[in-house]
Coordinates of C-alpha atoms in Angstrom, one line a residue:
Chain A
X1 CA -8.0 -10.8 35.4
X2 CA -10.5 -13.0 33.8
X3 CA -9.7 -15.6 30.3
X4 CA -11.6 -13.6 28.4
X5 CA -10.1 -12.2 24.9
X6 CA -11.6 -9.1 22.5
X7 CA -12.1 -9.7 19.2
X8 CA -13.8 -6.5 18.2
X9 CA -15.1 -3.7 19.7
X10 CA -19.5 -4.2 19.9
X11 CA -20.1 -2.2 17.0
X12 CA -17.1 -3.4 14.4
X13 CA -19.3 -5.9 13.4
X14 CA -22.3 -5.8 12.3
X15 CA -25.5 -7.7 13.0
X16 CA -25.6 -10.3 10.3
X17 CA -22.1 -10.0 9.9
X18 CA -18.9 -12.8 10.0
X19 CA -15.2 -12.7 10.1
X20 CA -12.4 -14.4 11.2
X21 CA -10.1 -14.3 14.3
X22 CA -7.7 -15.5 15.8
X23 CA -7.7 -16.4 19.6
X24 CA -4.5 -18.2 21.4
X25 CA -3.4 -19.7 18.2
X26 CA -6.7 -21.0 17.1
X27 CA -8.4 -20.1 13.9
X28 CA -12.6 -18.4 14.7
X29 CA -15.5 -17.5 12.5
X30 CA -16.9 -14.9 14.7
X31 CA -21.0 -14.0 13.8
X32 CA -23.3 -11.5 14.9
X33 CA -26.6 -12.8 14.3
X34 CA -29.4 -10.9 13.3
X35 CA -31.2 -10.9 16.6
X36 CA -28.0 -9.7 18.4
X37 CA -26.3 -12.9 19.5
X38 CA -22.4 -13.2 19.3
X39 CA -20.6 -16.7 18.5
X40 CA -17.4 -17.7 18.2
X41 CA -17.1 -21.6 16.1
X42 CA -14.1 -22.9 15.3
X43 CA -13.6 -21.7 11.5
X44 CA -14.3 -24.6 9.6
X45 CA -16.8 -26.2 8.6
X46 CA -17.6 -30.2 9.3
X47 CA -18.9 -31.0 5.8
X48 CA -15.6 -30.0 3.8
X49 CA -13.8 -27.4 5.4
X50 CA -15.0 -24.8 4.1
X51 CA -14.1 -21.3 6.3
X52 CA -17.3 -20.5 8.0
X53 CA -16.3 -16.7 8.2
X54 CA -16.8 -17.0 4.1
X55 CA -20.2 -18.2 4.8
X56 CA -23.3 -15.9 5.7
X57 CA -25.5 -15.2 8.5
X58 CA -29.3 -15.8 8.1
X59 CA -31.4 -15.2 11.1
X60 CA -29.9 -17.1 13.6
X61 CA -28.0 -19.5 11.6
X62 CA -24.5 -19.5 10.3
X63 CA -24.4 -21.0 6.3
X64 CA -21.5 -22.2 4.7
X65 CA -20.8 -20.6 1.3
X66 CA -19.5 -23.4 -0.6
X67 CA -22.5 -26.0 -0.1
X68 CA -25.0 -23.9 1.9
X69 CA -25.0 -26.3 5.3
X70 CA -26.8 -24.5 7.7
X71 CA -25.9 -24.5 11.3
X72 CA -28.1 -22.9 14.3
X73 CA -26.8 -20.9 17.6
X74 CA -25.6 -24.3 19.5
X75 CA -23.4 -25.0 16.3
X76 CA -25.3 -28.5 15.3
X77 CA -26.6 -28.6 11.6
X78 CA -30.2 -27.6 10.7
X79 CA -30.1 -28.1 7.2
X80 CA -28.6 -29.7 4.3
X81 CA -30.0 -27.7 0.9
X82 CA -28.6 -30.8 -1.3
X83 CA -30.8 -33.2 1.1
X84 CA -33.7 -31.4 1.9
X85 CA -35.7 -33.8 3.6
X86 CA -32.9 -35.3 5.7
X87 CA -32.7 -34.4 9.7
X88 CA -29.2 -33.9 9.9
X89 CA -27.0 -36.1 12.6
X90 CA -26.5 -34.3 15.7
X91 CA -22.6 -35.9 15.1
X92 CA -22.6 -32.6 12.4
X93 CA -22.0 -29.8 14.8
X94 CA -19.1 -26.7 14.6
X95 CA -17.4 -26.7 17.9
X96 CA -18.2 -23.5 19.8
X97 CA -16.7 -20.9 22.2
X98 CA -17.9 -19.1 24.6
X99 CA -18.7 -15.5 23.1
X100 CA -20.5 -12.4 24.8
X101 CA -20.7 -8.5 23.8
X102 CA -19.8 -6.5 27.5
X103 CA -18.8 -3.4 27.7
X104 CA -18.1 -1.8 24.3
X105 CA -16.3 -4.7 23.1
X106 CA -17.0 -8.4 21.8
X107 CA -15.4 -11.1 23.7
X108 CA -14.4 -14.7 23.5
X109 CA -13.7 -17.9 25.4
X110 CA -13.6 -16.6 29.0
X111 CA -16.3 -18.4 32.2
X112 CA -19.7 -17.1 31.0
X113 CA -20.7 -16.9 34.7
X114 CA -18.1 -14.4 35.4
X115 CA -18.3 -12.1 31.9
X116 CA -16.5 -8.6 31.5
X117 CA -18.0 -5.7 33.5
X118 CA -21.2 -4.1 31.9
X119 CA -19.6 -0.8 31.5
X120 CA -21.5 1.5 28.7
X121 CA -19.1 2.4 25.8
X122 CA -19.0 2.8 22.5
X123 CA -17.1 0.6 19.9
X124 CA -14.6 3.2 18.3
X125 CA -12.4 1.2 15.7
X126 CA -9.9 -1.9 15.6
X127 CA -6.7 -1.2 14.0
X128 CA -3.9 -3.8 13.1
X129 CA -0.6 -3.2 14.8
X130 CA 2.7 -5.1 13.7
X131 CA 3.9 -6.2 17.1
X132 CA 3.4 -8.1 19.9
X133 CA 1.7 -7.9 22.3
X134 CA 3.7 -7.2 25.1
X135 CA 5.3 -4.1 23.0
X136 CA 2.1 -2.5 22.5
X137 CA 0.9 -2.9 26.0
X138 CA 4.1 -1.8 27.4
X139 CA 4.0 1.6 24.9
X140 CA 0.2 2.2 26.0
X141 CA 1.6 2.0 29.9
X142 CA -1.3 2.2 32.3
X143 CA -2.4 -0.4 35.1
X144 CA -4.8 -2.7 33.4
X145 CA -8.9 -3.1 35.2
X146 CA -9.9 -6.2 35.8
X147 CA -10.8 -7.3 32.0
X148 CA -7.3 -6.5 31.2
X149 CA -8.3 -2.9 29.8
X150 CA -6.3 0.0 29.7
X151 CA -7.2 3.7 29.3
X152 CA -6.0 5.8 25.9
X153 CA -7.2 8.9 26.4
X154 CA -10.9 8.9 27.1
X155 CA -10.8 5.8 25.8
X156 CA -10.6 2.0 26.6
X157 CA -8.1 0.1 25.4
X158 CA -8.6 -3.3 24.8
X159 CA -5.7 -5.8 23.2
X160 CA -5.8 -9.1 21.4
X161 CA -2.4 -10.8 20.2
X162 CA -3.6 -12.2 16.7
X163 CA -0.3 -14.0 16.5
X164 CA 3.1 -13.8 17.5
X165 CA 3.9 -10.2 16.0
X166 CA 0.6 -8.6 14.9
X167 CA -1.6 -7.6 18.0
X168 CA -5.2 -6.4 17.9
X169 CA -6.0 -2.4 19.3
X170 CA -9.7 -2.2 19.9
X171 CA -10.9 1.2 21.0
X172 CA -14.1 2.1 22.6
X173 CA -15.2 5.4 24.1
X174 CA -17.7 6.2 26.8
X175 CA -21.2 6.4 24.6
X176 CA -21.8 10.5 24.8
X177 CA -18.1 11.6 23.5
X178 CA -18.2 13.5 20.6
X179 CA -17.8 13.0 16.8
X180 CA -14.7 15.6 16.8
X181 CA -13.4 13.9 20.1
X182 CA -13.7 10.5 18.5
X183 CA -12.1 11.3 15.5
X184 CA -9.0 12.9 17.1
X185 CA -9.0 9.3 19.6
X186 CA -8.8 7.5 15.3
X187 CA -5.7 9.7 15.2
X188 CA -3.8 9.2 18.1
X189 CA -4.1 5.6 17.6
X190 CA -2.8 5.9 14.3
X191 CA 0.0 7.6 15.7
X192 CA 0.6 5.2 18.2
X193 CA 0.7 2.3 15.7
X194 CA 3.0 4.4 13.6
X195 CA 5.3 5.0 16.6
X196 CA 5.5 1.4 17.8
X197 CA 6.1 -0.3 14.5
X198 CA 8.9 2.5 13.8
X199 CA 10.2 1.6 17.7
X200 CA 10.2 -2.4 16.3
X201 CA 11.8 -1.8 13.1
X202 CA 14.2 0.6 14.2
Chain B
X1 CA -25.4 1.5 -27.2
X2 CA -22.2 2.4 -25.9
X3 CA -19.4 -0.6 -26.5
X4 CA -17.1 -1.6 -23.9
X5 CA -13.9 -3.5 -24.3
X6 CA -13.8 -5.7 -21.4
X7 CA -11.7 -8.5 -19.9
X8 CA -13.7 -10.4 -17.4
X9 CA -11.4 -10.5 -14.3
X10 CA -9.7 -7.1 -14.7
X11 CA -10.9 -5.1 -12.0
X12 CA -10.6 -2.0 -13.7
X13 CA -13.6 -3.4 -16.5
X14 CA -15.3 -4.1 -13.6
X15 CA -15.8 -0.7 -12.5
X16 CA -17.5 0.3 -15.7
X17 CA -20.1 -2.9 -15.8
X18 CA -20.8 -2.1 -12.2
X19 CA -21.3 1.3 -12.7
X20 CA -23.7 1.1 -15.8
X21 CA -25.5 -1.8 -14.0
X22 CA -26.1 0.4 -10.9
X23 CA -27.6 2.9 -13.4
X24 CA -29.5 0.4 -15.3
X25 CA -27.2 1.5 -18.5
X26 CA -26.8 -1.8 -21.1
X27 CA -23.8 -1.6 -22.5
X28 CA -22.5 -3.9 -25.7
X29 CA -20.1 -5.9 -23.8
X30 CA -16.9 -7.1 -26.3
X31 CA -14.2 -9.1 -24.8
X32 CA -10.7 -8.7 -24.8
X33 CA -8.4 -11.7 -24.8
X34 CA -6.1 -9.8 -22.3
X35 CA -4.2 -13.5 -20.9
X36 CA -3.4 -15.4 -22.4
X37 CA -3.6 -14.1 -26.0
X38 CA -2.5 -10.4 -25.1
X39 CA -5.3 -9.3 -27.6
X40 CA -4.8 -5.8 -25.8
X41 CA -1.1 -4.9 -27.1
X42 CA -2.2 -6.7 -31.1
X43 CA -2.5 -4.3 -33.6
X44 CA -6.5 -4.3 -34.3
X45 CA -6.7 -2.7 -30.4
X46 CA -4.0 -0.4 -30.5
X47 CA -6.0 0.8 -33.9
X48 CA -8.7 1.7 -31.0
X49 CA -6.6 2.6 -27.8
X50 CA -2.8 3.1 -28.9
X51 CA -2.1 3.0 -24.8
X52 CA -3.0 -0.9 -25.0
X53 CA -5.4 -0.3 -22.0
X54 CA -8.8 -1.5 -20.8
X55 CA -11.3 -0.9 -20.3
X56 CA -12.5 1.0 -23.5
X57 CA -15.8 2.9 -24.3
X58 CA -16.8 3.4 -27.6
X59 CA -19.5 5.8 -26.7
X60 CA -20.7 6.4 -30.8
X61 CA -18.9 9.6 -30.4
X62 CA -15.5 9.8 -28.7
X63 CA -13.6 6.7 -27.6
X64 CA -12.6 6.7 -23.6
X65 CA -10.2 5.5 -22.0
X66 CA -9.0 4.9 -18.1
X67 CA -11.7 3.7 -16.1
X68 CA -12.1 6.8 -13.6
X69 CA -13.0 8.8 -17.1
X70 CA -15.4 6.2 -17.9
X71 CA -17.1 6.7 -14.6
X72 CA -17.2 10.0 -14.8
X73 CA -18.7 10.1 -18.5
X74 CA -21.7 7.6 -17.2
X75 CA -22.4 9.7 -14.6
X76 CA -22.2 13.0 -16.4
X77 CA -24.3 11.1 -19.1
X78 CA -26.4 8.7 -17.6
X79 CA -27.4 9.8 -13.9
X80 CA -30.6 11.9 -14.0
X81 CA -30.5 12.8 -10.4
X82 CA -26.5 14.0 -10.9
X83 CA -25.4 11.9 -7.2
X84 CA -22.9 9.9 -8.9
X85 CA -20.9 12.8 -9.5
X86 CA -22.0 15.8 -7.7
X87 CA -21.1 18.7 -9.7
X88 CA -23.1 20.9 -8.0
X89 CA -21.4 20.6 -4.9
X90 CA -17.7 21.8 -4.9
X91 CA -16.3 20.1 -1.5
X92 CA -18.3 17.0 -2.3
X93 CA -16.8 16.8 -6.0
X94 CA -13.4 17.5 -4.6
X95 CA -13.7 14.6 -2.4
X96 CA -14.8 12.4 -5.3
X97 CA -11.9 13.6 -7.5
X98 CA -9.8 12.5 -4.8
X99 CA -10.9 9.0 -4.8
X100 CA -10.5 8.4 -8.2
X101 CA -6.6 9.4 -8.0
X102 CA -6.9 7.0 -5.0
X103 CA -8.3 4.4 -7.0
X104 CA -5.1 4.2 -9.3
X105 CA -3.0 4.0 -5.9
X106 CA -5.0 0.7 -5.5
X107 CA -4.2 -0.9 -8.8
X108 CA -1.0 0.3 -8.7
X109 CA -0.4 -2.2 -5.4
X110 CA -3.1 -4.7 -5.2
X111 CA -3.9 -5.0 -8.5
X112 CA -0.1 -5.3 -9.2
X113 CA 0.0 -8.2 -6.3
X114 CA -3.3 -9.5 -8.0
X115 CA -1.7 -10.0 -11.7
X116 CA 1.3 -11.8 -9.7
X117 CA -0.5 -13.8 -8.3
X118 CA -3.1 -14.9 -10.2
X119 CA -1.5 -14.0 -14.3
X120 CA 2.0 -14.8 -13.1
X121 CA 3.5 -10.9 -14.1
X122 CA 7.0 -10.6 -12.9
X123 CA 7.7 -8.4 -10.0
X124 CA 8.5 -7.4 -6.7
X125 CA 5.3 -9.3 -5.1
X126 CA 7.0 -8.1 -1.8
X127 CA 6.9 -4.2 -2.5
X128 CA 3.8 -4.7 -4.3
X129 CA 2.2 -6.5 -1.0
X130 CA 3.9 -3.9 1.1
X131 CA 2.5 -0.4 -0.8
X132 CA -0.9 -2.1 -0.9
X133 CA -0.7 -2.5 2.8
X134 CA -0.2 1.4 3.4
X135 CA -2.7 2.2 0.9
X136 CA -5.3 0.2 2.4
X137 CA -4.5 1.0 5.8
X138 CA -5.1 5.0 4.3
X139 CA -8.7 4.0 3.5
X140 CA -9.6 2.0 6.5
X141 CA -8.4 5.0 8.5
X142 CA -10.5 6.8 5.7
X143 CA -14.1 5.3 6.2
X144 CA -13.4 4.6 9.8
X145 CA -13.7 8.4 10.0
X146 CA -16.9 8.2 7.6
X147 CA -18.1 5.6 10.1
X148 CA -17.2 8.0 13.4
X149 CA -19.6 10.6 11.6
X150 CA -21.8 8.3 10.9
X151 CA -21.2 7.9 7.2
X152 CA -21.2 4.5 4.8
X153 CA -19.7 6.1 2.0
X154 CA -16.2 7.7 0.9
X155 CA -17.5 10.8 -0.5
X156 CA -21.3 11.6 0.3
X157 CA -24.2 10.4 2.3
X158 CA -24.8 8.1 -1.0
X159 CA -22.3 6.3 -3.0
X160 CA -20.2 8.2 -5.6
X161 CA -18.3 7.2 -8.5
X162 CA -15.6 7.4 -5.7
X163 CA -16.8 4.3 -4.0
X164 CA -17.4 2.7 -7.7
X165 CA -13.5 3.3 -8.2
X166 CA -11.9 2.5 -5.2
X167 CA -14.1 -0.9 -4.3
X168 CA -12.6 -3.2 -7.2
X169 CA -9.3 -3.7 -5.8
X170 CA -10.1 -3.9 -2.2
X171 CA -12.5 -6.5 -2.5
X172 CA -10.4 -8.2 -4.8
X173 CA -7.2 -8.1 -2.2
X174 CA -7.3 -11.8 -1.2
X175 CA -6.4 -12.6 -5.0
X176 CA -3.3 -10.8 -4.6
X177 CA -2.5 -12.8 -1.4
X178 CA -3.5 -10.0 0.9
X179 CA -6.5 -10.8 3.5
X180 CA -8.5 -8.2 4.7
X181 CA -9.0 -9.3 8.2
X182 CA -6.9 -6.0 9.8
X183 CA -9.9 -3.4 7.2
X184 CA -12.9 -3.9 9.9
X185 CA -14.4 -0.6 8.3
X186 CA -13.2 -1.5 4.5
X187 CA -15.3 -5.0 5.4
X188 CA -18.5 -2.7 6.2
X189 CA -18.4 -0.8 3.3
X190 CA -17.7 -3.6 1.0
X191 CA -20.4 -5.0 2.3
X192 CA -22.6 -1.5 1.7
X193 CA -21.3 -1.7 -1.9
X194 CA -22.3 -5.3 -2.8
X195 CA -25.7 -4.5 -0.6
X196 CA -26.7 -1.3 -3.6
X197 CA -29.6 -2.8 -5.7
X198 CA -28.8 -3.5 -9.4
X199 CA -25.2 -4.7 -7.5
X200 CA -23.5 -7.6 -10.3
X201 CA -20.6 -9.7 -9.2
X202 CA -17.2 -10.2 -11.1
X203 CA -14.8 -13.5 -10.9
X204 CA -13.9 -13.1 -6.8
X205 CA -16.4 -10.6 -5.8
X206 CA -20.0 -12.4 -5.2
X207 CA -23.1 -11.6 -4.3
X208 CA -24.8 -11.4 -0.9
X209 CA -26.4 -14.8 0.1
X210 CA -28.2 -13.9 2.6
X211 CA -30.1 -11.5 1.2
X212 CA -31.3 -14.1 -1.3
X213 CA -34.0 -16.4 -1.0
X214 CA -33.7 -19.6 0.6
X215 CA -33.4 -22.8 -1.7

């Protein structure tokens, strides 16, 4: 088993993109820069506390929306639009996690020198389910691979508990399954959420 | 010049000035002082639309009324190359026609959660939080499939009136308390939407920095 957590599966977000997460209780803008590169900053920003996922990606720095601070891929301030000529303080930095894309699915905070296995997949879709984690992982069943994956179906299963009762289904499939294939996986997911939240309400 | 009767943060308004914006269409805005002054429900605008409603389009010679009509009359009227609303194209114009019933689902839960929170209406914020929850879990599962095939859009290769109709009160969730962190493949095609040149913001929907220049 490593540390590391999912967050999304490698193609639910798009380069250039941001959103939040949430990983062991702590709140994460998560950005896909426009080269490629993942991050994962704590999800605020230094200047006045903005949420960086409201912010936007430009090249290979993450802006904040409400004053435009700009910060590059080590999380330290490049630029302050408001004071244009001022080298910002290297004190002015987002505190970062470590963050890589393996194996169909986006990944946060584990040892970078031991990452998940490089296993060619697909991202297929991330759905929302209203229970924890343990309930959803005992419902999918299956003996968990090293990076804490389980199969559904064809697919890989990969889970990330968002809180205390809302836990995270990222799907991935290997790259050459088809669109009709895919589609039906969508389904049975949706039937499993519906399932397993009628199992914890019931 | 068409007139529209408008109230800036009503999503529903939206739609129209987004639409005819998309289609380069100017329109002779009017606004309606829907809160506080409930200018909507006073005599002089019932005179116009005895359902109260907004948005309303004088077009010189009908007056409309219900935003998914609207649509449908600028794009009957106004699109040249007829992709806004695909007549000629049965399945396709199904599809859109099912989107604008969809659309009303929206308002009817988010945009119901929205007034709560935002114009203080009385009611159930709870069932009003909850039905907007199912409904936007049916589009995510919606252009999650569009996405599987490859697709950005609800209805077409392009965008439709359909994705005019439907985006308003999605984008506009947060307002009405509900965050749109579990709608991974609503966030993409939001982001498609706001992405369409001639794209104009409302009050809670901006515009895309990064695609703007640098200061």
């Amino acid at each position: 088993m490593t540390d590391w957590i999912p967050v999304s599966t490698a193609t639910g977000l798009r380069r250039g993109g941001v959103m939040r997460s949430f990983v062991c209780g702590q709140e994460l803008a998560i950005w896909h820069s426009a080269g490629g590169a993942v991050h994962a900053w704590d999800n605020r920003c230094p200047h006045r506390g903005m949420r960086l996922s409201h912010g936007f990606v430009r090249g290979e720095q993450l802006a904040c929306l409400y004053h435009g601070w700009h910060y590059g891929a080590d999380g330290a301030c490049t630029a302050i639009p408001a004071h244009p000529d001022l080298v910002p303080p290297a004190s002015i930095c987002v505190p970062t996690s470590p963050c890589i894309e393996a194996g169909g699915f986006v990944w946060v905070g584990g040892d970078p020198a031991h990452p998940p296995a490089e296993i060619p997949r697909l991202g297929l879709r991330s759905l929302h389910v209203e229970v924890p984690l343990a309930t959803l992982r005992a419902h999918l069943g299956g003996t968990p691979d090293a990076d804490g994956l389980v199969p559904f179906g064809i697919a890989a299963a990969a889970l990330q508990a968002w809180d205390d009762r809302t836990t995270v289904l990222h799907l991935a499939t290997p790259p050459k399954t088809s669109t009709t294939d895919r589609i039906a996986l969508s389904r049975a997911a949706e039937a499993l959420r519906r399932e397993v939240e009628e199992w914890q309400t019931a | 010049m068409a007139t529209l009767y408008d109230y800036a943060l009503s999503g529903n308004c939206y739609k129209v000035r987004l639409l005819a914006a998309l289609l380069e269409v100017p329109l002779d805005v009017q606004a309606v002082d829907f809160y506080p002054g409930r200018a909507h429900l006073a005599p002089a605008f019932l005179a116009l639309n005895p359902a109260g409603t907004l948005p309303v389009l004088e077009t010189g010679e009908s007056v409309l009324t219900q935003s998914s009509a609207i649509l449908g009359w600028l794009a009957a009227t106004q699109d040249p190359t007829g992709r806004w609303l695909p007549t000629d194209e049965p399945e396709t114009l199904a599809r859109v026609l099912g989107w604008l019933a969809f659309a009303d689902r929206l308002t009817a839960t988010v945009g119901e959660a929205r007034l709560h929170d935002m114009l203080r209406k009385p009611l159930d914020i709870d069932a009003a939080r909850a039905g907007a929850k199912q409904v936007l879990r049916q589009l995510e599962t919606a252009l999650a499939e569009r996405q599987i095939a490859g697709q950005s859009f609800l209805a077409a290769p392009h965008p439709t009136i359909a994705d005019i109709a439907c985006f308003p009160y999605a984008a506009l969730a947060p307002d009405g308390g509900i965050a749109l962190d579990p709608y991974p493949a609503i966030r993409d095609w939001i982001f498609a939407i706001r992405s369409l040149p001639g794209f104009i913001t409302m009050p809670g929907i901006h515009a895309l920095h990064e695609v703007l220049d640098q200061p």
